[in-house]
Tab-separated table of C-alpha atoms and ligand atoms in Angstrom:
chain	number	residue	atom	x	y	z
A	175	MET	CA	-7.377	-10.289	30.941
A	176	ALA	CA	-7.315	-8.403	27.592
A	177	PRO	CA	-9.437	-10.164	24.938
A	178	ALA	CA	-7.252	-12.219	22.604
A	179	LEU	CA	-6.659	-10.381	19.358
A	180	THR	CA	-6.465	-12.471	16.231
A	181	PHE	CA	-4.369	-11.623	13.190
A	182	ASN	CA	-3.203	-13.362	10.066
A	183	VAL	CA	-0.106	-15.414	10.622
A	184	VAL	CA	1.760	-16.306	7.465
A	185	GLU	CA	3.624	-19.550	7.742
A	186	PRO	CA	7.102	-18.915	6.404
A	187	THR	CA	7.199	-20.414	2.939
A	188	SER	CA	8.933	-19.578	-0.305
A	189	LEU	CA	6.876	-18.719	-3.328
A	190	PRO	CA	7.582	-20.832	-6.451
A	191	HIS	CA	9.016	-18.522	-9.138
A	192	LYS	CA	9.620	-18.760	-12.869
A	193	GLY	CA	11.728	-16.072	-14.464
A	194	GLY	CA	11.470	-14.044	-11.289
A	195	VAL	CA	7.657	-13.980	-11.300
A	196	PRO	CA	5.604	-15.894	-8.679
A	197	VAL	CA	3.771	-18.787	-10.305
A	198	GLY	CA	1.023	-21.142	-9.219
A	199	ASP	CA	-1.111	-20.576	-6.196
A	200	THR	CA	0.541	-17.696	-4.431
A	201	LYS	CA	-2.087	-17.742	-1.687
A	202	LEU	CA	0.001	-18.463	1.307
A	203	ARG	CA	-1.351	-20.651	4.036
A	204	VAL	CA	-2.278	-18.518	6.962
A	205	LYS	CA	-3.436	-19.509	10.362
A	206	GLU	CA	-5.049	-17.427	13.011
A	207	GLY	CA	-2.528	-16.171	15.438
A	208	VAL	CA	-3.481	-14.937	18.856
A	209	GLU	CA	-2.070	-12.279	21.066
A	210	THR	CA	-0.770	-13.975	24.171
A	211	ALA	CA	-2.226	-13.017	27.509
A	212	ASP	CA	0.823	-10.903	28.315
A	213	GLY	CA	0.146	-8.806	25.197
A	214	LYS	CA	3.089	-10.110	23.227
A	215	TRP	CA	2.662	-11.235	19.630
A	216	LYS	CA	4.373	-14.484	18.761
A	217	ASP	CA	4.939	-16.815	15.811
A	218	PHE	CA	3.858	-14.291	13.203
A	219	SER	CA	5.361	-13.136	9.923
A	220	PHE	CA	4.316	-10.322	7.622
A	221	GLN	CA	2.400	-11.261	4.517
A	222	SER	CA	4.739	-11.818	1.606
A	223	ILE	CA	4.951	-9.289	-1.269
A	224	ARG	CA	6.920	-8.920	-4.462
A	225	GLU	CA	8.948	-5.698	-4.875
A	226	SER	CA	7.316	-4.959	-8.204
A	227	GLN	CA	3.914	-4.905	-6.487
A	228	VAL	CA	5.160	-2.039	-4.294
A	229	ALA	CA	6.707	-0.177	-7.224
A	230	ARG	CA	3.540	-0.502	-9.300
A	231	ALA	CA	1.264	0.488	-6.399
A	232	MET	CA	3.148	3.760	-5.991
A	233	ALA	CA	3.765	4.592	-9.632
A	234	ARG	CA	0.226	3.791	-10.807
A	235	ARG	CA	-1.309	6.153	-8.243
A	236	TYR	CA	1.205	8.986	-8.686
A	237	PHE	CA	0.898	9.092	-12.451
A	238	SER	CA	-2.859	8.843	-12.222
A	239	ASP	CA	-2.817	11.881	-9.911
A	240	LEU	CA	-0.539	13.791	-12.302
A	241	ASP	CA	-3.027	13.055	-15.079
A	242	THR	CA	-6.046	14.042	-12.964
A	243	TYR	CA	-4.571	17.290	-11.626
A	244	ALA	CA	-2.937	18.384	-14.906
A	245	GLU	CA	-6.134	20.438	-15.173
A	246	SER	CA	-6.976	21.725	-11.683
A	247	ASP	CA	-9.512	24.275	-10.494
A	248	ILE	CA	-7.115	25.795	-7.955
A	249	VAL	CA	-3.367	25.455	-7.446
A	250	ILE	CA	-1.952	26.470	-4.061
A	251	VAL	CA	1.781	27.169	-4.205
A	252	GLY	CA	3.425	26.506	-0.859
A	253	ALA	CA	2.128	24.266	1.935
A	254	GLY	CA	3.060	26.414	4.906
A	255	SER	CA	0.517	27.345	7.573
A	256	CYS	CA	-1.151	29.748	5.157
A	257	GLY	CA	-1.302	27.391	2.184
A	258	LEU	CA	-2.558	24.489	4.305
A	259	SER	CA	-5.204	26.618	6.071
A	260	THR	CA	-6.304	27.909	2.677
A	261	ALA	CA	-6.541	24.390	1.284
A	262	TYR	CA	-8.563	23.221	4.278
A	263	THR	CA	-10.971	26.172	4.070
A	264	LEU	CA	-11.506	25.884	0.320
A	265	ALA	CA	-11.792	22.092	0.177
A	266	LYS	CA	-14.374	22.164	2.960
A	267	ALA	CA	-16.398	24.984	1.379
A	268	ARG	CA	-16.085	23.687	-2.193
A	269	PRO	CA	-15.863	19.886	-2.366
A	270	ASP	CA	-16.551	20.210	-6.106
A	271	LEU	CA	-13.192	21.900	-6.739
A	272	LYS	CA	-10.022	20.011	-7.670
A	273	ILE	CA	-7.214	21.541	-5.574
A	274	ALA	CA	-3.514	20.822	-6.190
A	275	ILE	CA	-0.972	21.886	-3.582
A	276	ILE	CA	2.614	22.253	-4.813
A	277	GLU	CA	5.219	22.169	-2.047
A	278	ALA	CA	8.940	22.490	-2.751
A	279	SER	CA	10.062	20.760	0.413
A	280	VAL	CA	9.745	17.042	1.050
A	281	SER	CA	8.068	18.026	4.338
A	282	PRO	CA	5.070	20.366	4.038
A	283	GLY	CA	4.389	22.801	6.856
A	284	GLY	CA	6.793	25.637	6.066
A	285	GLY	CA	7.731	27.622	9.158
A	286	ALA	CA	4.978	26.168	11.344
A	287	TRP	CA	6.751	23.146	12.838
A	288	LEU	CA	8.169	25.275	15.648
A	289	GLY	CA	7.276	28.532	17.392
A	290	GLY	CA	9.912	31.291	17.465
A	291	GLN	CA	13.660	30.746	17.856
A	292	LEU	CA	13.149	26.981	17.641
A	293	PHE	CA	10.934	26.979	20.714
A	294	SER	CA	8.148	24.381	20.587
A	295	ALA	CA	5.079	26.327	21.688
A	296	MET	CA	2.970	28.154	19.083
A	297	VAL	CA	1.197	31.412	19.954
A	298	MET	CA	-1.944	32.458	18.107
A	299	ARG	CA	-3.909	35.623	18.665
A	300	LYS	CA	-7.665	35.353	18.990
A	301	PRO	CA	-9.901	34.795	16.987
A	302	ALA	CA	-7.504	32.193	15.510
A	303	ASP	CA	-8.539	29.937	18.424
A	304	LYS	CA	-11.811	29.290	16.574
A	305	PHE	CA	-9.838	27.507	13.852
A	306	LEU	CA	-7.982	25.419	16.440
A	307	SER	CA	-11.300	24.374	18.000
A	308	GLU	CA	-12.616	23.400	14.572
A	309	LEU	CA	-9.544	21.244	13.954
A	310	GLY	CA	-9.683	19.784	17.458
A	311	VAL	CA	-6.219	21.075	18.422
A	312	PRO	CA	-5.997	21.595	22.210
A	313	PHE	CA	-4.639	24.914	23.462
A	314	GLU	CA	-4.175	26.951	26.616
A	315	ASP	CA	-6.314	30.080	26.761
A	316	GLU	CA	-4.283	33.085	27.897
A	317	GLY	CA	-6.970	35.758	27.400
A	318	SER	CA	-6.196	37.651	24.189
A	319	TYR	CA	-4.145	34.791	22.787
A	320	VAL	CA	-3.863	31.026	22.986
A	321	VAL	CA	-0.874	28.676	23.095
A	322	VAL	CA	-0.596	25.289	21.407
A	323	LYS	CA	1.909	23.235	23.404
A	324	HIS	CA	3.858	22.231	20.290
A	325	ALA	CA	3.599	23.835	16.860
A	326	ALA	CA	3.942	20.385	15.294
A	327	LEU	CA	0.678	19.367	16.999
A	328	PHE	CA	-1.131	22.098	15.058
A	329	THR	CA	0.682	21.558	11.767
A	330	SER	CA	0.418	17.769	11.774
A	331	THR	CA	-3.292	17.933	12.672
A	332	LEU	CA	-4.016	20.485	9.942
A	333	LEU	CA	-1.932	18.501	7.438
A	334	SER	CA	-3.773	15.271	8.230
A	335	LYS	CA	-7.153	16.989	7.739
A	336	VAL	CA	-6.043	18.559	4.451
A	337	LEU	CA	-4.723	15.251	3.108
A	338	ALA	CA	-7.966	13.516	4.034
A	339	PHE	CA	-10.007	15.656	1.609
A	340	PRO	CA	-10.795	13.642	-1.553
A	341	ASN	CA	-10.530	16.769	-3.731
A	342	ILE	CA	-6.989	17.717	-2.674
A	343	LYS	CA	-3.690	16.356	-3.976
A	344	LEU	CA	-0.386	17.371	-2.381
A	345	PHE	CA	2.626	17.263	-4.693
A	346	ASN	CA	5.539	17.748	-2.274
A	347	ALA	CA	9.239	17.764	-3.187
A	348	THR	CA	7.923	19.628	-6.234
A	349	SER	CA	8.718	23.262	-7.051
A	350	VAL	CA	6.819	25.853	-9.012
A	351	GLU	CA	9.519	27.132	-11.371
A	352	ASP	CA	7.384	29.567	-13.300
A	353	LEU	CA	3.852	30.754	-13.986
A	354	ILE	CA	1.722	30.007	-17.069
A	355	THR	CA	0.561	33.316	-18.578
A	356	ARG	CA	-2.071	34.367	-21.112
A	357	ARG	CA	-2.938	37.734	-22.644
A	358	ASP	CA	-6.466	38.776	-21.690
A	359	GLU	CA	-8.841	40.830	-23.873
A	360	SER	CA	-7.270	44.093	-22.758
A	361	GLY	CA	-3.773	42.823	-23.569
A	362	GLY	CA	-2.912	42.426	-19.911
A	363	ILE	CA	-1.443	39.289	-18.332
A	364	ARG	CA	-3.631	36.607	-16.754
A	365	ILE	CA	-2.044	33.767	-14.770
A	366	ALA	CA	-3.393	30.441	-16.042
A	367	GLY	CA	-1.373	27.784	-14.232
A	368	VAL	CA	2.041	26.835	-12.906
A	369	VAL	CA	5.238	25.340	-14.288
A	370	THR	CA	6.591	22.551	-12.099
A	371	ASN	CA	9.646	20.400	-11.646
A	372	TRP	CA	11.080	18.107	-9.004
A	373	THR	CA	12.718	20.424	-6.447
A	374	LEU	CA	16.016	18.546	-6.687
A	375	VAL	CA	15.945	19.203	-10.422
A	376	ALA	CA	14.977	22.854	-9.939
A	377	MET	CA	18.013	23.246	-7.668
A	378	HIS	CA	20.410	21.997	-10.345
A	379	HIS	CA	19.518	23.970	-13.468
A	380	ASP	CA	22.870	25.739	-13.054
A	381	ASP	CA	24.863	22.566	-13.400
A	382	GLN	CA	22.615	20.340	-15.577
A	383	SER	CA	21.038	21.449	-18.854
A	384	CYS	CA	17.767	20.576	-20.591
A	385	MET	CA	15.778	19.440	-17.561
A	386	ASP	CA	12.518	20.907	-18.800
A	387	PRO	CA	9.529	21.213	-16.470
A	388	SER	CA	5.952	20.057	-16.567
A	389	THR	CA	2.786	22.102	-16.031
A	390	ILE	CA	-0.574	22.329	-14.259
A	391	ASN	CA	-3.311	24.471	-15.831
A	392	ALA	CA	-5.733	26.208	-13.479
A	393	PRO	CA	-7.844	29.376	-13.586
A	394	VAL	CA	-6.905	30.328	-10.021
A	395	ILE	CA	-3.455	30.196	-8.424
A	396	ILE	CA	-3.045	31.017	-4.731
A	397	SER	CA	0.572	31.746	-3.934
A	398	THR	CA	1.628	31.411	-0.297
A	399	THR	CA	5.374	30.876	-0.605
A	400	GLY	CA	6.347	32.901	2.427
A	401	HIS	CA	8.484	36.001	2.826
A	402	ASP	CA	11.693	36.445	0.894
A	403	GLY	CA	14.382	33.860	1.464
A	404	PRO	CA	15.968	30.946	-0.450
A	405	PHE	CA	12.526	29.784	-1.609
A	406	GLY	CA	10.300	32.611	-0.483
A	407	ALA	CA	8.103	35.098	-2.277
A	408	PHE	CA	8.467	33.110	-5.493
A	409	SER	CA	5.419	34.227	-7.464
A	410	VAL	CA	5.612	37.943	-6.644
A	411	LYS	CA	9.312	38.043	-7.519
A	412	ARG	CA	8.456	36.360	-10.834
A	413	LEU	CA	5.749	38.986	-11.494
A	414	VAL	CA	8.420	41.675	-11.107
A	415	SER	CA	10.917	39.884	-13.355
A	416	MET	CA	8.165	39.489	-15.973
A	417	GLN	CA	7.394	43.224	-15.495
A	418	VAL	CA	3.784	42.411	-14.665
A	419	ILE	CA	4.172	44.466	-11.475
A	420	GLU	CA	6.702	47.241	-11.157
A	421	LYS	CA	8.368	46.406	-7.834
A	422	LEU	CA	7.865	44.834	-4.434
A	423	GLY	CA	7.171	46.813	-1.286
A	424	GLY	CA	9.527	44.579	0.718
A	425	MET	CA	8.606	43.169	4.132
A	426	ARG	CA	8.982	45.712	6.930
A	427	GLY	CA	10.197	45.344	10.508
A	428	LEU	CA	8.378	43.333	13.121
A	429	ASP	CA	5.131	44.727	14.514
A	430	MET	CA	2.754	42.034	15.699
A	431	ASN	CA	-0.143	44.415	16.130
A	432	THR	CA	-0.247	45.574	12.535
A	433	ALA	CA	1.178	42.589	10.649
A	434	GLU	CA	-1.587	40.007	10.981
A	435	ASP	CA	-4.481	42.323	10.124
A	436	ALA	CA	-2.534	43.640	7.114
A	437	ILE	CA	-1.966	40.104	5.828
A	438	VAL	CA	-5.380	38.593	6.585
A	439	LYS	CA	-7.377	41.606	5.404
A	440	GLY	CA	-5.034	42.372	2.511
A	441	THR	CA	-5.298	38.965	0.856
A	442	ARG	CA	-6.354	39.563	-2.729
A	443	GLU	CA	-5.892	38.900	-6.412
A	444	ILE	CA	-2.653	40.693	-7.314
A	445	VAL	CA	-3.011	40.097	-11.039
A	446	PRO	CA	-5.897	38.308	-12.778
A	447	GLY	CA	-5.728	34.633	-11.850
A	448	LEU	CA	-3.164	35.029	-9.016
A	449	ILE	CA	-4.131	35.504	-5.375
A	450	VAL	CA	-1.266	36.114	-2.931
A	451	GLY	CA	-1.490	35.466	0.789
A	452	GLY	CA	0.490	34.777	3.906
A	453	MET	CA	3.913	36.271	4.375
A	454	GLU	CA	4.443	36.405	0.612
A	455	LEU	CA	1.891	39.228	0.614
A	456	SER	CA	4.023	41.236	3.038
A	457	GLU	CA	6.646	41.407	0.280
A	458	VAL	CA	4.111	42.946	-2.119
A	459	ASP	CA	2.591	45.512	0.228
A	460	GLY	CA	5.583	46.312	2.411
A	461	ALA	CA	3.639	45.015	5.422
A	462	ASN	CA	5.310	44.385	8.733
A	463	ARG	CA	6.506	40.941	9.661
A	464	MET	CA	4.745	39.306	12.583
A	465	GLY	CA	7.501	37.217	14.127
A	466	PRO	CA	6.486	34.135	16.131
A	467	THR	CA	2.739	34.563	16.123
A	468	PHE	CA	0.766	32.480	13.686
A	469	TRP	CA	-2.506	33.321	12.172
A	470	ARG	CA	-5.091	31.429	10.305
A	471	TYR	CA	-4.966	33.576	7.209
A	472	GLY	CA	-6.333	30.721	5.184
A	473	ALA	CA	-9.226	30.249	7.537
A	474	LEU	CA	-9.970	33.925	7.910
A	475	GLY	CA	-8.682	35.548	4.762
A	476	CYS	CA	-9.570	32.966	2.160
A	477	GLN	CA	-13.232	32.428	2.936
A	478	GLY	CA	-14.040	34.835	0.201
A	479	CYS	CA	-11.888	33.128	-2.426
B	582	48N	O1	5.599	29.066	6.377
B	582	48N	P1	5.882	29.673	5.042
B	582	48N	O2	7.227	30.238	4.781
B	582	48N	O3	4.828	30.839	4.675
B	582	48N	P2	3.371	31.131	5.283
B	582	48N	O4	2.973	32.451	4.712
B	582	48N	O5	2.493	29.957	5.109
B	582	48N	O6	3.607	31.284	6.866
B	582	48N	C1	4.483	32.292	7.315
B	582	48N	C2	4.917	31.918	8.704
B	582	48N	O7	5.531	30.631	8.722
B	582	48N	C3	5.935	32.918	9.152
B	582	48N	O8	6.777	33.293	8.363
B	582	48N	C4	5.918	33.351	10.577
B	582	48N	C5	4.560	33.887	10.955
B	582	48N	N1	6.998	34.308	10.751
B	582	48N	C6	6.917	35.540	10.432
B	582	48N	C7	8.160	36.368	10.572
B	582	48N	O9	8.043	37.546	10.971
B	582	48N	O10	9.261	35.834	10.320
B	582	48N	O11	5.566	28.536	3.929
B	582	48N	C8	5.870	28.750	2.567
B	582	48N	C9	5.998	27.397	1.890
B	582	48N	C10	7.249	26.620	2.329
B	582	48N	O12	6.877	25.317	2.742
B	582	48N	C11	8.125	26.557	1.076
B	582	48N	O13	8.855	25.345	0.942
B	582	48N	C12	7.074	26.673	-0.025
B	582	48N	O14	6.118	27.590	0.484
B	582	48N	N2	7.583	27.249	-1.290
B	582	48N	C13	7.361	26.703	-2.505
B	582	48N	N3	6.697	25.597	-2.880
B	582	48N	C14	6.660	25.332	-4.210
B	582	48N	N4	7.241	26.087	-5.160
B	582	48N	C15	7.908	27.206	-4.818
B	582	48N	N5	8.476	27.952	-5.772
B	582	48N	C16	7.984	27.553	-3.441
B	582	48N	N6	8.566	28.583	-2.763
B	582	48N	C17	8.303	28.377	-1.454
């Protein structure tokens, strides 16, 4: 028979209140409950809580994080497979660095929750399998490539590892709306941080006025916002509109055998303070797209960051 599990059982009771605030001894009587032999829990209630305790627990931590990461060492823009792999690689190699990840979507992961054409399986070309082994993501070995049975298994595993690092903070549902710029000694532009706003706000500047943004200062920005699209290629398009770079090369047609090497080996600082990687880089260099194969640019290309 399974050993009896014990857990706190809160006897249903109402807390005395005065003006809506619990008064007196709010320690509720609890008694040990046991899991019955047939594995069913019985006669238990959840511990009581006041709504304001929940509100304060969330707000206190979020605003403390905003204060802490207002000055970051690195900001990663975009938490797709590239941004997350980059964050993992950097946080592991440099636990001393404060890394903020800004992700426009509520759900980080970008295009890596599914394979191609909404199929589940994710194909990665070797040597990306080394990164999967490091993360502990199981895969089928098909010779020159490997297959993860569901892309979400990779992305959720990577995301959980990234979020577990004490020197990383993910700000999701938050958009980078602009870049902070400085003039360097030669009069050229250096990127010195990002301008942020809630994504839902960023999407309504056309119909609401005066919703000014906030900022995060950092000496290094790594932009991995994906290829062009509703959200994509944000930073490189902004560099063009600021006339910091003349024009974009524009992503080329699909060629799996050239695309990944071009992206992973081409990752670099585009302008002082701004590194571009992942499919956003294909828009700068006019590299081919790679279709439904995923690489570990962050793991391979960012080790030198
Ligand atoms: O997944 P993506 O779009 O980008 P990558 O480079 O991490 O991965 C690319 C990969 O998913 C492919 O495109 C595959 C290989 N297909 C290739 C092909 O041939 O089609 O992630 C970018 C992330 C997304 O989560 C966006 O929401 C986010 O960046 N993002 C932003 N976050 C904050 N502020 C912004 N301005 C912003 N723009 C995009």
